[in-house]
Coordinates of C-alpha atoms and ligand atoms in Angstrom, one line a residue:
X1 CA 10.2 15.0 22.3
X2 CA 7.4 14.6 19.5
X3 CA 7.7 11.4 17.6
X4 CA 5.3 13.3 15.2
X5 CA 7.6 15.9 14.3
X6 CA 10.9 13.5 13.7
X7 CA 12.4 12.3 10.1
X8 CA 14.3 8.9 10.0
X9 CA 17.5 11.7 10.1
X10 CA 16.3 13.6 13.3
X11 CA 15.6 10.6 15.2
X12 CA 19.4 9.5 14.6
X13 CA 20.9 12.9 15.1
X14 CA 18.8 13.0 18.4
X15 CA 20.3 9.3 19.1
X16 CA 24.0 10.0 18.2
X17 CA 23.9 13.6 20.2
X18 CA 22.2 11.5 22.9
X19 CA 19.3 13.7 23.1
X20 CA 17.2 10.6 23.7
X21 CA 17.7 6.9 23.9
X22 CA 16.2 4.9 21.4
X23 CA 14.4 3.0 24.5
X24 CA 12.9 6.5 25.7
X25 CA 11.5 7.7 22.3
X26 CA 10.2 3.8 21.8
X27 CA 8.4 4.0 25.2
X28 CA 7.3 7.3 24.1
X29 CA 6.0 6.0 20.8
X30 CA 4.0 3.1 22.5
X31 CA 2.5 6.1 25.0
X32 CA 1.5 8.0 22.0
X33 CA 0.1 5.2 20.7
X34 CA -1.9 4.2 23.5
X35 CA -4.1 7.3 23.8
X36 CA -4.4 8.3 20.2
X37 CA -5.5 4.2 19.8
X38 CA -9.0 5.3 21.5
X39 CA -10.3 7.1 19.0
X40 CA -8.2 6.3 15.9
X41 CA -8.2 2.5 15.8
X42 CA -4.8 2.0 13.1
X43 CA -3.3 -1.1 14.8
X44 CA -4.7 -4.4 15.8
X45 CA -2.1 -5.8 17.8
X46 CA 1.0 -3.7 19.1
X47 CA 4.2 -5.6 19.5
X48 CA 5.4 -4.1 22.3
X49 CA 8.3 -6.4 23.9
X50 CA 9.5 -6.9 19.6
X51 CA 9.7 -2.9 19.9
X52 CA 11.5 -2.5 23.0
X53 CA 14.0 -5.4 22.3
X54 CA 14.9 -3.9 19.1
X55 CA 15.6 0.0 20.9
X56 CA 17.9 -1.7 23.2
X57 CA 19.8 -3.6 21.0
X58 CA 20.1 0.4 19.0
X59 CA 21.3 1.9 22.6
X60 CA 23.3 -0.7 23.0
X61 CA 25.3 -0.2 19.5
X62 CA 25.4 3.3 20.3
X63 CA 27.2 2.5 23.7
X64 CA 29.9 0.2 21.9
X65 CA 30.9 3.3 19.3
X66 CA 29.2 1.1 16.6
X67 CA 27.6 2.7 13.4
X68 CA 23.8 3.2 13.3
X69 CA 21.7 1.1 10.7
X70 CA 19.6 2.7 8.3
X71 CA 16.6 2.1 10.1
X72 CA 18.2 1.9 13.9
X73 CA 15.6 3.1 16.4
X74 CA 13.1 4.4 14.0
X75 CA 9.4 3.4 15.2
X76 CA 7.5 1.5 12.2
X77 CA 4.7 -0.5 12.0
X78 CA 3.4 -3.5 9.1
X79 CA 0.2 -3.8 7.7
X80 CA -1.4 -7.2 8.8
X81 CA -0.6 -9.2 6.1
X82 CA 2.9 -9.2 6.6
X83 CA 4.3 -12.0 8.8
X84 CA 5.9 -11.1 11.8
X85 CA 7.4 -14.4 13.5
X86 CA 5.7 -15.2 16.6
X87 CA 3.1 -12.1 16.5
X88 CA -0.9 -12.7 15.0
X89 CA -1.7 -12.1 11.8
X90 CA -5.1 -11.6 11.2
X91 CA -4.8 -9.9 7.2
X92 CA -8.1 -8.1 8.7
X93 CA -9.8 -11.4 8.9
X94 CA -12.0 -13.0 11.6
X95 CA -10.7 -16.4 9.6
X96 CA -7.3 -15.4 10.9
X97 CA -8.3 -14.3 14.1
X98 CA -5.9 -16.3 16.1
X99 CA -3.2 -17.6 13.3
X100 CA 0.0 -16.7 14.9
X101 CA 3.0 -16.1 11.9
X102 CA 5.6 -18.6 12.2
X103 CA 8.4 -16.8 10.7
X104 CA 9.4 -13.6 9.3
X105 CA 8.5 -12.1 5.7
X106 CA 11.4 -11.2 3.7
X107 CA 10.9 -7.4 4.1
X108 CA 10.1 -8.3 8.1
X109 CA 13.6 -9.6 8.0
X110 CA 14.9 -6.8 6.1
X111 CA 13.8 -4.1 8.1
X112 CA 14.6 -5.9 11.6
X113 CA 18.3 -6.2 10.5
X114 CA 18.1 -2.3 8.9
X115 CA 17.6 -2.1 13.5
X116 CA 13.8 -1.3 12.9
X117 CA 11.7 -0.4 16.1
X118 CA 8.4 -2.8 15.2
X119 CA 5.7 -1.0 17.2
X120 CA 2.9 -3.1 15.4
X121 CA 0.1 -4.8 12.9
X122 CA -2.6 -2.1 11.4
X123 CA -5.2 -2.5 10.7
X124 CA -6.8 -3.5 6.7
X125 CA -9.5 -4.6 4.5
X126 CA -10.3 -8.1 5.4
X127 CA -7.0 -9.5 2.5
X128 CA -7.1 -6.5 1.5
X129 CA -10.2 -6.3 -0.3
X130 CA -11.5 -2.1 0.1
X131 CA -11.0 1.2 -0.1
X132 CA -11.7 2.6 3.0
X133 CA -10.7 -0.4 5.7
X134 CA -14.5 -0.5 6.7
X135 CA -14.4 -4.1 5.6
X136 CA -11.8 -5.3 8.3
X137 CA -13.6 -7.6 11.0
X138 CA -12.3 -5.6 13.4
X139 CA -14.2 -2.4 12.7
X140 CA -12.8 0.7 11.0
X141 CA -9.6 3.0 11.3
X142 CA -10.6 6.5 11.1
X143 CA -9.2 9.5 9.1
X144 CA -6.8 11.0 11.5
X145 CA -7.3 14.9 9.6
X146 CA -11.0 13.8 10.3
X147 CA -12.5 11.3 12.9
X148 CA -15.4 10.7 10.8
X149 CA -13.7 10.3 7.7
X150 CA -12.4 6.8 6.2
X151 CA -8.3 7.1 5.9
X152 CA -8.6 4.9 2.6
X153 CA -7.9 1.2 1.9
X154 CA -7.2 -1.3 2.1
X155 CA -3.7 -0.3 3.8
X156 CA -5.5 2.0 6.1
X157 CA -4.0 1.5 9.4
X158 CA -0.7 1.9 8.0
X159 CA -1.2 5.8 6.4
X160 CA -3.4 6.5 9.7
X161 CA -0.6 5.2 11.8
X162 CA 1.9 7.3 10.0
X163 CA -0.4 10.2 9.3
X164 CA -0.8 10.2 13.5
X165 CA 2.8 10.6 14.1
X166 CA 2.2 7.2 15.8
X167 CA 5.4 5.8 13.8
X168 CA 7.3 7.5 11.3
X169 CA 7.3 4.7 8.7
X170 CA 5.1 1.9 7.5
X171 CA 5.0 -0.7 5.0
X172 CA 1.6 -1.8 3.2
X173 CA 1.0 -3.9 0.6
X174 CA -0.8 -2.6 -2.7
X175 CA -2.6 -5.0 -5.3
X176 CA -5.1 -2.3 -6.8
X177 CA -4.0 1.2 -4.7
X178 CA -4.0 0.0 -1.2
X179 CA -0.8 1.9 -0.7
X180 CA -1.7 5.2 -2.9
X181 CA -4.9 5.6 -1.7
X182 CA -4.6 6.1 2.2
X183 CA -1.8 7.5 1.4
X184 CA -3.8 10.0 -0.7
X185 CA -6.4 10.1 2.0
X186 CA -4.3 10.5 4.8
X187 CA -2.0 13.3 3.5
X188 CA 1.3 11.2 3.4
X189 CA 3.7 10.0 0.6
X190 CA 3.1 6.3 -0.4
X191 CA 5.0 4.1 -3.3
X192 CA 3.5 0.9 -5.0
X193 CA 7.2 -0.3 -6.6
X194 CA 7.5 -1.8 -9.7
X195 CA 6.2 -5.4 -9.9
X196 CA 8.9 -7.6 -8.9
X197 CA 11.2 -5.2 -7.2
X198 CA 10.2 -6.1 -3.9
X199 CA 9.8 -9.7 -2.3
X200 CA 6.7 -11.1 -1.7
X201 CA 7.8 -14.1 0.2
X202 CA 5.5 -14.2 4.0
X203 CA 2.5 -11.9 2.7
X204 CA -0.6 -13.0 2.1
X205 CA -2.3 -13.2 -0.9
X206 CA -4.7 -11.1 -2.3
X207 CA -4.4 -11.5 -6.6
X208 CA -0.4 -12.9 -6.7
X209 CA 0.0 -11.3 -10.4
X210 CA -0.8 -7.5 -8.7
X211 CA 0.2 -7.4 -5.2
X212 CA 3.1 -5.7 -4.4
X213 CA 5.1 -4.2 -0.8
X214 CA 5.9 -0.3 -0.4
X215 CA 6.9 2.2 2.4
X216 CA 4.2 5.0 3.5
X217 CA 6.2 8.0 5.3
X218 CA 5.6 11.6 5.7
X219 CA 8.8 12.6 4.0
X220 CA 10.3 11.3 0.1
X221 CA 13.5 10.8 1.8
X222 CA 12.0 8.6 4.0
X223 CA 9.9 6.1 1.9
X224 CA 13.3 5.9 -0.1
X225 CA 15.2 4.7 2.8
X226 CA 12.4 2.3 3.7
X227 CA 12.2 1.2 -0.3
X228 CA 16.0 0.4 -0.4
X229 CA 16.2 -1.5 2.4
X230 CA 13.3 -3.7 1.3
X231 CA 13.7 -4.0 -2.0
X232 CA 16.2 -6.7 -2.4
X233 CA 16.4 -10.0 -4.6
X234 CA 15.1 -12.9 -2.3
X235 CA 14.8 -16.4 -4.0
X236 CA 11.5 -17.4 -2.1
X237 CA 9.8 -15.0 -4.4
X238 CA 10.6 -16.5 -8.2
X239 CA 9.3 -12.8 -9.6
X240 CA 12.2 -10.4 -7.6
X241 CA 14.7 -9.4 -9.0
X242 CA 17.9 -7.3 -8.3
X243 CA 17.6 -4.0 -9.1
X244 CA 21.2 -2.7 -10.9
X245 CA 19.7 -0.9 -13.3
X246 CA 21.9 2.3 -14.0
X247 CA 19.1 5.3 -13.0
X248 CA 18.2 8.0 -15.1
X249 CA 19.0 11.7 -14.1
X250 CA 16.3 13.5 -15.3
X251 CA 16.2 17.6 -13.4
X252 CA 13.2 19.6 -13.3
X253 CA 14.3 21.5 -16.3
X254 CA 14.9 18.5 -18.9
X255 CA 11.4 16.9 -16.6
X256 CA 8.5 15.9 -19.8
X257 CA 5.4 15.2 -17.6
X258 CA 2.9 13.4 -19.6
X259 CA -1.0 14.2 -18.6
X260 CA -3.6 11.9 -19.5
X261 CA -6.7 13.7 -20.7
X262 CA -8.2 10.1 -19.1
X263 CA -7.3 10.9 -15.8
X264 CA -9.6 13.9 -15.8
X265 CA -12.4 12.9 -16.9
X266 CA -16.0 11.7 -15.6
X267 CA -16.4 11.2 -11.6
X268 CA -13.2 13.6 -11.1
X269 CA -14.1 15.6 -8.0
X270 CA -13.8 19.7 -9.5
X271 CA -11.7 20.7 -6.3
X272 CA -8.8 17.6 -7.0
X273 CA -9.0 18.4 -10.5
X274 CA -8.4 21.7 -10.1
X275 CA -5.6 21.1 -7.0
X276 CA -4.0 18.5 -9.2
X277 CA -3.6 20.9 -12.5
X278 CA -2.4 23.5 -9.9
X279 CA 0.6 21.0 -8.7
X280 CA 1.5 20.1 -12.0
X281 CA 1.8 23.8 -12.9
X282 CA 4.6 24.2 -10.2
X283 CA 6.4 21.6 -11.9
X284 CA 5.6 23.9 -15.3
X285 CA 6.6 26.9 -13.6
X286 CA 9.8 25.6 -12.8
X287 CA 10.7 24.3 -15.6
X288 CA 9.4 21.2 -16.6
X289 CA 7.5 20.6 -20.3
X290 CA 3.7 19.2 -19.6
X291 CA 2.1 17.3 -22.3
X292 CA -0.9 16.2 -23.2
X293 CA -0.9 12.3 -23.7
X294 CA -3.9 9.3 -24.1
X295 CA -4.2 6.2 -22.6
X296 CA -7.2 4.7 -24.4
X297 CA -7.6 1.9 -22.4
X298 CA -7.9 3.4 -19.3
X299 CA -11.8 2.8 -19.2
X300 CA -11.4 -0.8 -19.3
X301 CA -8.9 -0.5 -16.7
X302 CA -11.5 -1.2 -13.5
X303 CA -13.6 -4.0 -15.0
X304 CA -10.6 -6.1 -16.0
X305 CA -8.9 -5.1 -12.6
X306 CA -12.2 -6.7 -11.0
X307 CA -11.9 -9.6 -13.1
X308 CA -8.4 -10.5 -12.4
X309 CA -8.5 -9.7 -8.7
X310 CA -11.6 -11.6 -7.8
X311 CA -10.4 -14.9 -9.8
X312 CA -6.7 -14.8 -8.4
X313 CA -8.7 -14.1 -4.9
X314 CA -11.0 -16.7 -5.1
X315 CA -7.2 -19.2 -6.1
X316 CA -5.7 -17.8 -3.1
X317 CA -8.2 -18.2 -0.5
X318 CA -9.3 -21.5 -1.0
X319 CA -6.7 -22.6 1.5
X320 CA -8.8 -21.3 4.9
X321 CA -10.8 -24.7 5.0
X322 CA -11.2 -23.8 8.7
X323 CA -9.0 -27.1 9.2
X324 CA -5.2 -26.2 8.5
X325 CA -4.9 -23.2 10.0
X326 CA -7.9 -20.2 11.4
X327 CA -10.9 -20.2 12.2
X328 CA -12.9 -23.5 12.5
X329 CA -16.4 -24.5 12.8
X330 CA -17.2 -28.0 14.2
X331 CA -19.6 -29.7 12.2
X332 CA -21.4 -33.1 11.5
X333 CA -18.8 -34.0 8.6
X334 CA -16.0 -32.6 6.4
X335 CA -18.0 -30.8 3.9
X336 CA -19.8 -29.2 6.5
X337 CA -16.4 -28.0 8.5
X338 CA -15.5 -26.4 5.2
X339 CA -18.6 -24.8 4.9
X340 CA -19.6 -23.6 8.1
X341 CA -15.7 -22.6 8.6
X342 CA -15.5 -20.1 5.7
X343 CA -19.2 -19.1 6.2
X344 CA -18.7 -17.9 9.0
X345 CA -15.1 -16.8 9.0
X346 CA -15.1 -14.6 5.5
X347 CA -17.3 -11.0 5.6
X348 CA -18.9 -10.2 3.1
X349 CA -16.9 -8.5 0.7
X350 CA -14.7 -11.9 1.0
X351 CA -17.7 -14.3 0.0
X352 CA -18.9 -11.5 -3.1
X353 CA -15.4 -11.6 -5.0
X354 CA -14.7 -15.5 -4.3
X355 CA -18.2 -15.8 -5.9
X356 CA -17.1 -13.5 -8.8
X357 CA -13.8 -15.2 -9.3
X358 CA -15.0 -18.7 -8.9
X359 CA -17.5 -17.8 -11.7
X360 CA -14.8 -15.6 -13.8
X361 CA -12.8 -19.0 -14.1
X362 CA -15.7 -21.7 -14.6
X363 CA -15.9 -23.2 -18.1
X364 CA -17.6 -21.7 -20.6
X365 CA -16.9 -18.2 -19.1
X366 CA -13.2 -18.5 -18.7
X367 CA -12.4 -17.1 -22.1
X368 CA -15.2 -14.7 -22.0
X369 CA -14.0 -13.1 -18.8
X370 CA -10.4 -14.1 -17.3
X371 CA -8.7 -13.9 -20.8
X372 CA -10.4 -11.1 -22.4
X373 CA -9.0 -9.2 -18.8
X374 CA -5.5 -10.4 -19.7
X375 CA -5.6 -9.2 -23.2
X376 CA -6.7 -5.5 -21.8
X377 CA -3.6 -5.9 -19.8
X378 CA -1.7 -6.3 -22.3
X379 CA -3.4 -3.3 -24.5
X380 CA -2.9 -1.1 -21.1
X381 CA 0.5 -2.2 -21.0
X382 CA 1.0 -0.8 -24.6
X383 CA -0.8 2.5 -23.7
X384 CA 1.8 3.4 -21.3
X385 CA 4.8 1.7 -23.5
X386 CA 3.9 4.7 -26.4
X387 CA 3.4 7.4 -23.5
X388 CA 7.2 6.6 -21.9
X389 CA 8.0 7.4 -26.0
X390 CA 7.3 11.0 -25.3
X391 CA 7.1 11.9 -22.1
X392 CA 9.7 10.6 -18.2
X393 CA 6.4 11.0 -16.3
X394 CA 3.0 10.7 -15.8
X395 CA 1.2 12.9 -13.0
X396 CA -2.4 12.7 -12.3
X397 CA -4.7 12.9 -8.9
X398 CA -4.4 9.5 -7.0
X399 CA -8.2 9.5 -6.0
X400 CA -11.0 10.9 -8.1
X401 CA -12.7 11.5 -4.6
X402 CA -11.8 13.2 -1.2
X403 CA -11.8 11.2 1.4
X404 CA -15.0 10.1 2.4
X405 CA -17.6 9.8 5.2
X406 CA -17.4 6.5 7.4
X407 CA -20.3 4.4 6.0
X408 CA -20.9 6.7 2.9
X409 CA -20.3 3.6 0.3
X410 CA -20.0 0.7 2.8
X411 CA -23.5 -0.1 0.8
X412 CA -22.6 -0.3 -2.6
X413 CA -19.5 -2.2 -3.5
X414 CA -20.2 -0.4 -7.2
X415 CA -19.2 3.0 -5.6
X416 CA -16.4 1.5 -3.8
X417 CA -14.8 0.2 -6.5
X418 CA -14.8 3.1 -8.5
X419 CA -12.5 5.0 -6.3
X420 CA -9.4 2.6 -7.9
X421 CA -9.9 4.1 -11.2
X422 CA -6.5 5.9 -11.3
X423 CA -5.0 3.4 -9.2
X424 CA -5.2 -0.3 -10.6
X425 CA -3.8 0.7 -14.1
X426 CA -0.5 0.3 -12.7
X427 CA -0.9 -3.2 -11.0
X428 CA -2.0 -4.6 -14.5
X429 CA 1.0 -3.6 -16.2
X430 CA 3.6 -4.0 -13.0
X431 CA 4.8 0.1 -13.0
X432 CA 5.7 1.9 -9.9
X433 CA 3.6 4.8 -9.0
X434 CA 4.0 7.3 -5.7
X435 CA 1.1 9.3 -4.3
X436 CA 2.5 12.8 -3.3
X437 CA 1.0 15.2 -1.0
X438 CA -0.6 17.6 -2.9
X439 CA -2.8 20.2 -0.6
X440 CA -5.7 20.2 1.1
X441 CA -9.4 20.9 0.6
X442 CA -11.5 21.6 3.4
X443 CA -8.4 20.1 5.7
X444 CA -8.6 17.3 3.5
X445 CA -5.8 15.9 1.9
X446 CA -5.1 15.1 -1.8
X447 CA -3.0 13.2 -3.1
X448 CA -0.7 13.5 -6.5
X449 CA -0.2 10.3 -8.2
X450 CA 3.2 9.9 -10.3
X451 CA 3.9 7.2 -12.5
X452 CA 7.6 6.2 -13.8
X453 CA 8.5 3.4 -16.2
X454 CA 9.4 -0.1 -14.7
X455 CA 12.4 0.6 -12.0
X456 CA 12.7 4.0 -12.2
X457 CA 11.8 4.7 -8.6
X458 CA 14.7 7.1 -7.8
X459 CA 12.6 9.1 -10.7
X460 CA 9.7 9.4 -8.3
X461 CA 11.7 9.9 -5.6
X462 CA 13.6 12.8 -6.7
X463 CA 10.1 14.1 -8.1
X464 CA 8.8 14.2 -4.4
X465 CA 11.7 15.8 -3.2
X466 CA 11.0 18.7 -5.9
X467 CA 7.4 19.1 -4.7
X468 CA 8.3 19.2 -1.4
X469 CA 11.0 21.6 -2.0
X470 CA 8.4 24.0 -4.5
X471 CA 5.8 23.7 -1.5
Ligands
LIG501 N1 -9.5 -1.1 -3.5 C1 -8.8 -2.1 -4.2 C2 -9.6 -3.4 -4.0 O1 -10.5 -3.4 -3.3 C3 -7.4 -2.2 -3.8 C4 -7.0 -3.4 -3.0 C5 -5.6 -3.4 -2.7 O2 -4.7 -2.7 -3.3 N2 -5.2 -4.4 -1.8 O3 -9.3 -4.4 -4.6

């Protein structure tokens, strides 16, 4: 039995036919784990008794005659910034180094009573702040198509994890790609929902107004089942909200794919441009209308992203004062605690953008920077308002870049940053997006990013299931 090869549907056939137990393919999971760990480095803490709990309590439904649950037995893992009760949570952070979670997040709930197999915590961006997870204190996750390639970021350890055939589902968090991205990078499918459509009540914080929970998997099907069962109206989260909104039906044939001339542009890699335009014209070729759309704004898109991330950062993480809960630093008074605590328990990245946010919000420069960054929200928000005029769609590549060498762009956070161009559009303005497995160049994949309007993620969904069918 090869946990790599099995769908959320094959491990339950397998279960009901009694192939395997669920506690046999969960201790086979954890072996799987345990030499690909080594050399791949996705988790940073493996939940083993959680794990083997939860496939009991599966064999033991399956022995009573009892219905399986949508996620019964299936091995998944969380990116560290979800909460799992009674398990660390280090969101990638020495400062969190030994904070243990003391209760569940809402989609940790969800998932353990959908009779989830938690395997573990993966690795990230220290709160989430990179592209590439080289900025976790706990060193980097590797590419698993290429050992000396970055898998993306900051939900690395999550697309690695699933990439591996370590677990078959994860869930990351995305605040300006973090779910797109690896998933881009690591050659699996990956959804940032619409803002608001799923809880997020027991994650931490990155920039509140952008982050948002989503599945990675290596099938659509898959990421849809792990979307519905988290994406629920919880009332610790004032902005979810219950999604009964009657979906559209829109078939390949009646499909209008809008294509941003923006997206293709400048510091677009010629081999994902050209892979990209070649996906799209499968769509074409079976039936679907492409047009040509603009989204002017699109070049502000990154500055104001950086803007509005690095203030709500610098908001959020003013609680780790190294005295109410992580790392501390004794010291010869108060001040000093707080200073030698976050000193010494934030990287690098950390310090950079609570400098650039503290400075975004600051008198005199508020208005110049933090508002002029919500009005370009609000101009990118009525960009993609005239596009949904004319078109269901949007397709363009997820990454301008292939994934890239470990270390290449650790040294200039400028070159980093540039990588979100496609992606952080979408958190200003709250729409879902999907990264879709597109191909491979040089055995390295590419990702297809597809953009619906607000709560149309069944559109996306049935748009992966059409490229996986045309592929
Ligand atoms: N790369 C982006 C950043 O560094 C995305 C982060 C994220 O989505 N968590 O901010």
């Amino acid at each position: 039995m090869n946990v790599t090869e099995l769908t959320i549907e094959g491990v339950q056939k397998g279960l009901i036919a009694k192939e395997f137990s669920a506690v046999e393919l969960t201790e086979n999971a954890l072996l799987n784990v345990a030499k690909q760990e080594p050399s791949l480095h996705a988790f940073l803490t493996i939940t083993k008794e959680l794990a083997m709990a939860a496939a009991k309590a599966t064999d033991e439904r399956i022995a009573k005659g009892e219905k399986l649950l949508p996620l019964s037995g299936i091995p998944c893992s969380l990116k560290d910034a979800i909460l799992v009760e009674e398990v660390r949570c280090t969101a990638g952070s020495r400062m969190l180094d030994n904070y243990i979670a003391p209760y569940d997040a809402f989609v940790t709930e969800k998932i353990k009573e959908a009779g989830a197999v938690i395997i573990g915590k993966t690795n990230m961006d220290e709160f989430g702040m990179g592209a590439s997870t080289e900025n976790s204190s706990f060193g980097a996750t590797k590419n698993p198509h290429n050992l000396e390639r970055v898998p993306g970021g900051s939900s690395g350890g999550s697309a690695a994890s699933v990439a591996a055939g370590e677990v078959i589902l994860s869930l990351g968090e995305d605040t300006g790609g973090s779910i797109r991205q690896p998933a881009s990078f690591c050659g699996v499918v990956g959804l940032k929902p619409t803002y608001g459509a799923v809880s997020r009540a027991g994650i931490i914080a990155l920039a509140s107004s952008l982050d948002q929970v989503g599945p990675f998997a290596r099938t659509t099907k898959d990421a849809q089942i792990l979307f519905e069962t988290i994406s629920k109206r919880d009332l610790r989260d004032a902005t979810s909200v219950d999604i009964k909104k009657k979906k559209k039906e829109v078939g390949v044939k009646e499909l209008r794919i809008g294509v941003p001339k923006e997206y293709f542009g400048k510091g677009l890699d010629s081999g994902v441009s050209k892979l990209i335009k070649d996906t799209i014209g499968k769509f074409e070729s079976a039936g679907a209308k492409i047009v040509e759309i603009e989204l002017p704004h699109t070049q502000y898109a990154l500055a104001a992203y950086y803007i509005l991330n690095t203030s709500e950062a610098s908001a959020n993480l003013a609680r780790y004062d190294g005295i109410r809960y992580g790392f501390h630093q004794e010291a010869s008074d108060l001040l000093g605690e707080y200073l030698s605590s976050r000193s010494e328990g934030f990287g690098p990245e950390v310090k950079r953008r609570i400098m650039l946010g503290t400075y975004a919000l600051s008198e005199g420069y508020y208005d110049a920077y933090y508002v002029k960054a919500q009005k370009i929200r609000s101009l990118l928000k009525q960009d993609f308002e005239s596009a949904f005029n004319k078109v269901d769609v949007i397709m363009g590549p997820t990454s301008p870049v292939l994934p890239f060498l470990l270390g290449e762009k650790t040294s200039n956070p400028l070159k980093m940053y540039l990588v979100d161009t496609y992606t952080v559009p979408l958190n200003l303005v709250g729409l879902p997006g999907i990264s879709l497995v597109a191909g491979k160049i040089d055995n390295l994949p590419v990702g297809l990013q597809v953009i619906a309007p607000s709560f149309e993620e069944d559109l996306l969904f049935s748009i992966g299931k059409t490229l996986e069918s045309l592929q």
